[in-house]
XYZ file of C-alpha atoms in Angstrom:
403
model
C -46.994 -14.394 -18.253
C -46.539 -16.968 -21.114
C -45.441 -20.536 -20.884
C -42.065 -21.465 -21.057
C -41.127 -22.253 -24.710
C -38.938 -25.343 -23.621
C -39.211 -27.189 -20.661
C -37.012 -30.354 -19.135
C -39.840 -32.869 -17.892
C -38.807 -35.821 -15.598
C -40.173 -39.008 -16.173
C -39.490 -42.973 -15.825
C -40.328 -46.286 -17.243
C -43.712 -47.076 -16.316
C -45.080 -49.685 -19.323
C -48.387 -48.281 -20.356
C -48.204 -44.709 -19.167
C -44.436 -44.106 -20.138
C -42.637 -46.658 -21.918
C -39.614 -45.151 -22.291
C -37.000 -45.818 -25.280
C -33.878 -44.412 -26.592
C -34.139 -42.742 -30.408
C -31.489 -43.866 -32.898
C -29.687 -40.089 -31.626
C -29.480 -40.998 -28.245
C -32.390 -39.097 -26.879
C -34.847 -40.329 -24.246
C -38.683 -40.568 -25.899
C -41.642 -41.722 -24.667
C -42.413 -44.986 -27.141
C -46.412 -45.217 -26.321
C -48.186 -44.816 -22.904
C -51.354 -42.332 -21.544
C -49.073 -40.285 -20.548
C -46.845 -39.960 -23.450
C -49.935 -38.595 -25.301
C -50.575 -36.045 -22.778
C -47.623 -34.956 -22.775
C -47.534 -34.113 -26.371
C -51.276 -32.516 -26.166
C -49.996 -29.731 -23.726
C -47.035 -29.504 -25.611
C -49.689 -28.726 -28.863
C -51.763 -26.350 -26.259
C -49.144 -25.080 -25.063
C -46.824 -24.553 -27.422
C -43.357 -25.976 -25.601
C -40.569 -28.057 -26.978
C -39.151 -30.661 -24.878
C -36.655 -32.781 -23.488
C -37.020 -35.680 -21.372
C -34.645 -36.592 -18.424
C -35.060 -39.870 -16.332
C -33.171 -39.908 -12.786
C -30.200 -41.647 -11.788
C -32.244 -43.942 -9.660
C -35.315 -44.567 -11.781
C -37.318 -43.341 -8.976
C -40.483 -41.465 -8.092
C -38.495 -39.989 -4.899
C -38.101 -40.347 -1.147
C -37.043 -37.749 1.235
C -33.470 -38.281 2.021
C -31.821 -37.730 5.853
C -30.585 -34.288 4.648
C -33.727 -32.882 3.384
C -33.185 -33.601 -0.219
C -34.982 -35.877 -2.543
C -34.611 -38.531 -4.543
C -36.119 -39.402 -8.051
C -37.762 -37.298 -10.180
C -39.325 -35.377 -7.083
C -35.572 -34.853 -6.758
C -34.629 -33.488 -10.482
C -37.804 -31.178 -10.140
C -36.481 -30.022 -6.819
C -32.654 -29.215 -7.292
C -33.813 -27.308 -10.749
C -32.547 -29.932 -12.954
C -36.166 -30.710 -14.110
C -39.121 -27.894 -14.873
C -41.885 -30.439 -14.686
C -42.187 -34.237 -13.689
C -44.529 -36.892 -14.822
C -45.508 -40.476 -15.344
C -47.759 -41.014 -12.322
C -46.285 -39.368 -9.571
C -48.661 -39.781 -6.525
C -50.032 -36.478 -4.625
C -48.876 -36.624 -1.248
C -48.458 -34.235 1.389
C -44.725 -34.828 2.193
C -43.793 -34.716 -1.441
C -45.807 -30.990 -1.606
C -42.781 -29.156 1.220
C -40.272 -29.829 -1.702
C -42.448 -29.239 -4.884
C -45.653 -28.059 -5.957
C -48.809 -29.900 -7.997
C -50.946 -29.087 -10.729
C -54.374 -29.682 -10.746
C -54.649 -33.458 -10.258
C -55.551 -35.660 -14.088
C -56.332 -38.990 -12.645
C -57.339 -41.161 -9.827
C -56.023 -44.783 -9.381
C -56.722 -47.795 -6.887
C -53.562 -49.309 -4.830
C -53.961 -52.568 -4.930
C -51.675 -55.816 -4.506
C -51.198 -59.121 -7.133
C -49.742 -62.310 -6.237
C -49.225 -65.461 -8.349
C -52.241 -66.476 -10.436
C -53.691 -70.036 -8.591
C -52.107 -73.211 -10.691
C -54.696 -75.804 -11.381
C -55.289 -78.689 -8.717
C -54.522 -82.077 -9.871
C -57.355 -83.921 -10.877
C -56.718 -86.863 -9.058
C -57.748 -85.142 -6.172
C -61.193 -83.558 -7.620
C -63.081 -86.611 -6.328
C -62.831 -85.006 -2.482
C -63.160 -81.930 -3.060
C -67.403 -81.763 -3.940
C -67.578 -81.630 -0.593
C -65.655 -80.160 2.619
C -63.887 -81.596 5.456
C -66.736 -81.388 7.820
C -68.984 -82.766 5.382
C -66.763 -85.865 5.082
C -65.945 -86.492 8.107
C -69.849 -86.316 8.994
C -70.778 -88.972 6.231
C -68.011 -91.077 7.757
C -69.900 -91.021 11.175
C -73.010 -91.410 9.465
C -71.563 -94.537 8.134
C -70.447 -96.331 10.717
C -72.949 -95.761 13.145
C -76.074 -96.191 11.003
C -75.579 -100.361 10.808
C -75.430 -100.318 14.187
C -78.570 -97.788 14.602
C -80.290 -100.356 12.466
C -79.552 -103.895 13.831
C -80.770 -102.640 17.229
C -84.086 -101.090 15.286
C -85.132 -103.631 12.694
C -86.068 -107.171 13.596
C -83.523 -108.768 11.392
C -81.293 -111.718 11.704
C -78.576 -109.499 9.588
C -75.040 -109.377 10.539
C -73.401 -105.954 11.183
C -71.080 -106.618 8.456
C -74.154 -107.079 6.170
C -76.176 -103.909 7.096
C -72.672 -102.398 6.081
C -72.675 -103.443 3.183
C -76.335 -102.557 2.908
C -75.430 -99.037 4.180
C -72.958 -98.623 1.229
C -74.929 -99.750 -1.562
C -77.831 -97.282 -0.269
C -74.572 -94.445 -0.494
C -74.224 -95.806 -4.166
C -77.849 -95.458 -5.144
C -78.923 -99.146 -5.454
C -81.686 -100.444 -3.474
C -81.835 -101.753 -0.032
C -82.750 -105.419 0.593
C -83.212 -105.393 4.201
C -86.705 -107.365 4.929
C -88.608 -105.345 7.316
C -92.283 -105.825 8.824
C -92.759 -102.868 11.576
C -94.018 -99.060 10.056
C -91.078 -97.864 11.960
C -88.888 -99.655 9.605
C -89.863 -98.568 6.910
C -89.780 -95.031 8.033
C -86.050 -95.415 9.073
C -84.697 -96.569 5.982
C -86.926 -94.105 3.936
C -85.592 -91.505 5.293
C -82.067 -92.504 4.744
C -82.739 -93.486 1.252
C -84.287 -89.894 0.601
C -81.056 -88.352 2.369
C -78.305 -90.135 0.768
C -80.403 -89.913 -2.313
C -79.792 -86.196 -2.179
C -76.202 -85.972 -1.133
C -75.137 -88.540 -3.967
C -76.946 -86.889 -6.624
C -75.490 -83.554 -5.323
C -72.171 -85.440 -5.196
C -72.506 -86.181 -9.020
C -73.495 -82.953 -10.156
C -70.698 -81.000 -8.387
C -67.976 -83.659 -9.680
C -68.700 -83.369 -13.198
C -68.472 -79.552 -12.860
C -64.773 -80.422 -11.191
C -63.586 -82.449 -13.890
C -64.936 -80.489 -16.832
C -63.524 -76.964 -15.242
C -60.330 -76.959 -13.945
C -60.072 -76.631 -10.047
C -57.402 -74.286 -8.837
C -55.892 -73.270 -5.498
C -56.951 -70.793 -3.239
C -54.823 -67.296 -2.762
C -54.727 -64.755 -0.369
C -56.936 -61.647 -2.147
C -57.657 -59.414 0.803
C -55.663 -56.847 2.517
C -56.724 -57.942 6.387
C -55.321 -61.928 4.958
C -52.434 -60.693 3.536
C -51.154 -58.588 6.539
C -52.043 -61.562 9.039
C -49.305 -63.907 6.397
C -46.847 -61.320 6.553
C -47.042 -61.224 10.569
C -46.984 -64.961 10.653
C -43.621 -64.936 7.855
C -45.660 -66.491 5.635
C -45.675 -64.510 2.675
C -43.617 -61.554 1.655
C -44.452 -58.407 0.232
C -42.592 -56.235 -2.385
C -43.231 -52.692 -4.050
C -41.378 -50.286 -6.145
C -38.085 -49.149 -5.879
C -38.502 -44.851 -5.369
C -42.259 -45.110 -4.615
C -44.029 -43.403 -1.616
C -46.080 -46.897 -1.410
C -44.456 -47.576 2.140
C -45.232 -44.392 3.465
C -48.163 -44.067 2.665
C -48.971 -47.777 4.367
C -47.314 -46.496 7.891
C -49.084 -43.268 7.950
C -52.427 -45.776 7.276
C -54.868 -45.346 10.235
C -55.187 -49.484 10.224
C -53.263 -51.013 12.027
C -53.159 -54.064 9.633
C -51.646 -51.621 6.710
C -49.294 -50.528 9.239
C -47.743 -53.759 9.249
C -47.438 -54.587 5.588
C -46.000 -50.889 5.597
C -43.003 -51.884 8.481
C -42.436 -55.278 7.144
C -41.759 -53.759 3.221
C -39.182 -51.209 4.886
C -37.804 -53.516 7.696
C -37.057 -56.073 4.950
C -36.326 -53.648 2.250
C -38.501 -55.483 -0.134
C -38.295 -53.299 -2.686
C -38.217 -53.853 -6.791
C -37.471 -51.987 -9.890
C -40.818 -51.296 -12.093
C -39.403 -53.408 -14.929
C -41.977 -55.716 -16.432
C -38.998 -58.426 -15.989
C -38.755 -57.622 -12.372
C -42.248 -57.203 -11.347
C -43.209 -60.477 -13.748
C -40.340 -62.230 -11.204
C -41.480 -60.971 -8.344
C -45.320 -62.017 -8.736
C -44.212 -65.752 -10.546
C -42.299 -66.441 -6.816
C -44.663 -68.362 -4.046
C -46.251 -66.069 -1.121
C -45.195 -63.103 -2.634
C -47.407 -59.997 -3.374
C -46.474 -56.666 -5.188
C -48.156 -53.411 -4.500
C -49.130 -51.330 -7.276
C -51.715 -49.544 -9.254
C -54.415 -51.712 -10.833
C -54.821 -50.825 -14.364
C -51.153 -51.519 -14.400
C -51.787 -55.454 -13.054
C -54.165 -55.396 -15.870
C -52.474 -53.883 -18.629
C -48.903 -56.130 -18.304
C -50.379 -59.281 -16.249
C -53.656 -60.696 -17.508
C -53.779 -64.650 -16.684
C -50.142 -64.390 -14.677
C -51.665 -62.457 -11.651
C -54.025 -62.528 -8.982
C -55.224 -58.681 -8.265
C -56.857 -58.377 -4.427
C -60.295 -57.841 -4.065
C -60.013 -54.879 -2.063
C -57.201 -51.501 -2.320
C -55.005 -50.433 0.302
C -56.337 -46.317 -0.967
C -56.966 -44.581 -3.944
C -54.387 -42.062 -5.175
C -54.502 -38.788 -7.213
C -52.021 -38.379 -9.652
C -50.476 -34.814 -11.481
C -47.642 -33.105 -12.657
C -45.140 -31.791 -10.259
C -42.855 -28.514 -10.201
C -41.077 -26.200 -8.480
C -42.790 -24.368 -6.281
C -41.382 -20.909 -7.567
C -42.579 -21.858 -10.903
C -44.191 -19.046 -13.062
C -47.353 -20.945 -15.024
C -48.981 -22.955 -12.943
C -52.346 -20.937 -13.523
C -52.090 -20.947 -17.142
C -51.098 -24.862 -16.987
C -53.906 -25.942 -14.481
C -56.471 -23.963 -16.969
C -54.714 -26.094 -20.398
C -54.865 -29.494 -18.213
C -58.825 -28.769 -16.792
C -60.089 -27.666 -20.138
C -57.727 -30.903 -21.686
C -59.786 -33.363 -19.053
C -63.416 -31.545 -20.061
C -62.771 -32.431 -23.401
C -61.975 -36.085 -22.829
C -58.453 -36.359 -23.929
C -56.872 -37.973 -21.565
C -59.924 -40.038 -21.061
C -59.398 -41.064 -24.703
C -55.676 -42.001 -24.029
C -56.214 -43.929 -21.392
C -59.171 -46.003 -22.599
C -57.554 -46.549 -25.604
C -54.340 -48.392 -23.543
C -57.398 -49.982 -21.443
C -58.717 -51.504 -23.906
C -55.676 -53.348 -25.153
C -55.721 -55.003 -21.583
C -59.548 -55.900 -22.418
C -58.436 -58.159 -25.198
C -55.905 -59.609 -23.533
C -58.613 -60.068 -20.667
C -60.733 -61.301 -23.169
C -57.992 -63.897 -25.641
C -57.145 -65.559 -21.506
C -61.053 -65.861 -20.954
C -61.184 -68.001 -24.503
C -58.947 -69.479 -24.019
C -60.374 -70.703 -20.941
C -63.290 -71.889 -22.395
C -61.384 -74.233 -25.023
C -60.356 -75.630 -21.998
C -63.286 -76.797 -21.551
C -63.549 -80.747 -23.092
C -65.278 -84.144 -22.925
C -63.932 -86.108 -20.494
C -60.894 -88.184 -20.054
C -59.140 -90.883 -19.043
C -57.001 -88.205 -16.915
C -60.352 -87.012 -15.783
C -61.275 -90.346 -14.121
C -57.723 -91.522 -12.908
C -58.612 -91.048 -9.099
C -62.016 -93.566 -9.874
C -59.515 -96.150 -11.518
C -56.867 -95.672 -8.720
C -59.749 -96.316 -6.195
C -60.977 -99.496 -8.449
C -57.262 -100.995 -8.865
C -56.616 -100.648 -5.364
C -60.032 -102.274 -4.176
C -58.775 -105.185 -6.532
C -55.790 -105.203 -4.868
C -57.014 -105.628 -1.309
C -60.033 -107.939 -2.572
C -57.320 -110.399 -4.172
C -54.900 -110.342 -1.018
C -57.879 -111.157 1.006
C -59.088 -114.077 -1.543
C -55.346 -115.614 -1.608
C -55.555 -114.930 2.432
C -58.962 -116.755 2.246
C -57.551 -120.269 0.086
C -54.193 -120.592 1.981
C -55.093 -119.593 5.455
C -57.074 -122.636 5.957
C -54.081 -125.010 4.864
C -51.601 -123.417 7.373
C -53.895 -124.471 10.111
């Protein structure tokens, strides 16, 4: 039996595998994308004309309460379409209303949130070291004076081995006159330990200052899911996808509840670049998708997870009384031996790498000799140490007087 010598394919607007366009006559065409080059390779193998039909909804499909379909799983079903492309996902419910071909490609599900925004600088001065780190320097500082008036044979004041304790954080030398061995071994080794945190101090600051810091963001599945439980963060995906079913029929329990949470909500947008570019710029919000198509349309804008929710197969769909699906599973195998599609796709890949690789440069310009904006938490600290040390010097000439 031969192929069909015209066929009606279904697609939608998927930038980078079908960017679709209206011609000057009014007809739906596929601009660029992977998949607009396959399709014109079987076409060549083949030898079909065809026309291209996009559905009301814009849609991959979802079953409906009657049995029907929506989308493009929808036009292939009623008849309307012969064929439908443009990365339609495999799935088991989508195969009792149509049929597959052999399946072309394989993707990773994965979610993107808003890329982290730099930290203000005037904070990089705390951040060398954590919370637990400070807090434990803190204790080291205002115990050690003590430590040391009751261990040295001094006739200091507590709020001169302070001050001694300080100037040993800052590097300088201590002036403390000791006479025992025991001493000497007690400052020594707090010289050689604050020694070593200082110095590590330095070196991680300049790193700070020099490279931008910038805030942390949730880039794991198991994270994500415990936000969305707390109402934390929100999660969208596309409008006409099976992404939500395919989360509730997950078999962990933490995909389960993205899954609910996207249909409870209905958080659900249309795979525009506008739309998804919106949804990803807003705070605590994640969008589920494939990741080549994070990397093709969002370099620098988004954060892709570290981790996939599943990995998908991908083919062309048609009814499942259809007469060539022999003859166009041995075109599409012998089409994927050769490379083509690998070709097509690499070649839409590698456009992403050099926008990958223009963000990364531009990165590194970012990269400059210091500033006065660099050091405006050391001057804030400075100014306000003035500050205190001349309300304490007027407090000092006039307090006398009053009495």
């Amino acid at each position: 039996m031969k192929f069909p010598r015209f066929v009606k394919i279904a697609v939608n607007n998927v930038l980078g595998v079908c960017h679709l366009e209206t011609s000057s006559e009014g007809e739906l065409i596929i601009a660029e994308g992977a998949e607009g080059e396959l399709i014109e390779i079987l076409s060549s193998a083949l030898k079909f004309s065809y026309e291209l039909v996009q559905p009301k909804d814009k849609g991959w499909g979802n079953r409906k309460d009657d049995g029907n379909w929506t989308g493009k799983i929808g036009l292939v079903q009623s008849g309307e379409a012969d064929l439908g492309m443009c990365k339609i996902i495999l799935t088991e419910q989508r195969k009792t209303a149509v049929d597959y071909s052999y399946p072309y490609d394989t993707m990773q599900m994965v979610f993107a949130n808003k890329a982290p925004s730099r930290i203000p600088q005037l904070f990089a001065y705390v951040h060398p070291f954590s919370a637990e780190l400070w807090l434990t320097l803190l204790a080291l500082f205002l115990t050690i004076p003590f430590l040391w008036k009751v261990m040295f044979k001094c006739n200091a004041s507590i709020i001169s081995l302070f001050g001694e304790v300080f100037y040993t954080i800052l590097g300088r030398a201590a002036s403390v006159r000791l006479t025992k061995f025991h001493e000497h071994i007690l400052l020594g080794t707090w010289v050689v330990a604050v020694s070593f945190l200082s110095r590590s101090y330095t070196a991680v600051l300049l790193s700070f200052l020099t490279f931008p810091l910038h805030e942390s963001v949730i880039r794991d599945i198991p994270r994500l899911s415990e936000a969305i439980a707390g109402g934390k963060y929100k999660c969208v995906t596309f409008d006409g996808s099976s992404v939500t079913e395919s989360l509730k029929a997950s078999p962990r329990e933490y995909v389960k509840i993205i899954g609910h949470a996207i249909e409870e909500n209905e958080w659900f947008v249309k795979p525009t670049l506008e739309g998804v570019g919106r949804a990803i710029s807003e705070t605590n919000t994640a969008v589920i998708a494939m990741k080549p198509y994070f990397e093709d349309n969002y370099v620098g804008t988004a954060s892709i997870s570290t981790d996939y929710f599943s990995v998908y197969h991908f083919g062309i769909i048609f009814q499942k009384q259809f007469c060539c699906k022999k003859i166009l599973d041995r075109k599409l195998s012998l089409i994927l031996s050769a490379g083509l599609y690998e070709k097509c796709k690499r070649h839409y890949q590698f456009r992403a790498h050099l926008k990958q690789r223009a963000n990364h440069m531009e990165g590194l310009e970012n990269i400059k000799a210091l500033s006065v904006e660099n050091i405006t938490g050391a001057l804030l600290i400075y100014f306000l140490g003035v500050s205190v040390s001349f309300i304490v010097f007027l407090i000092e000439i006039y307090l006398p007087k009053l009495k």
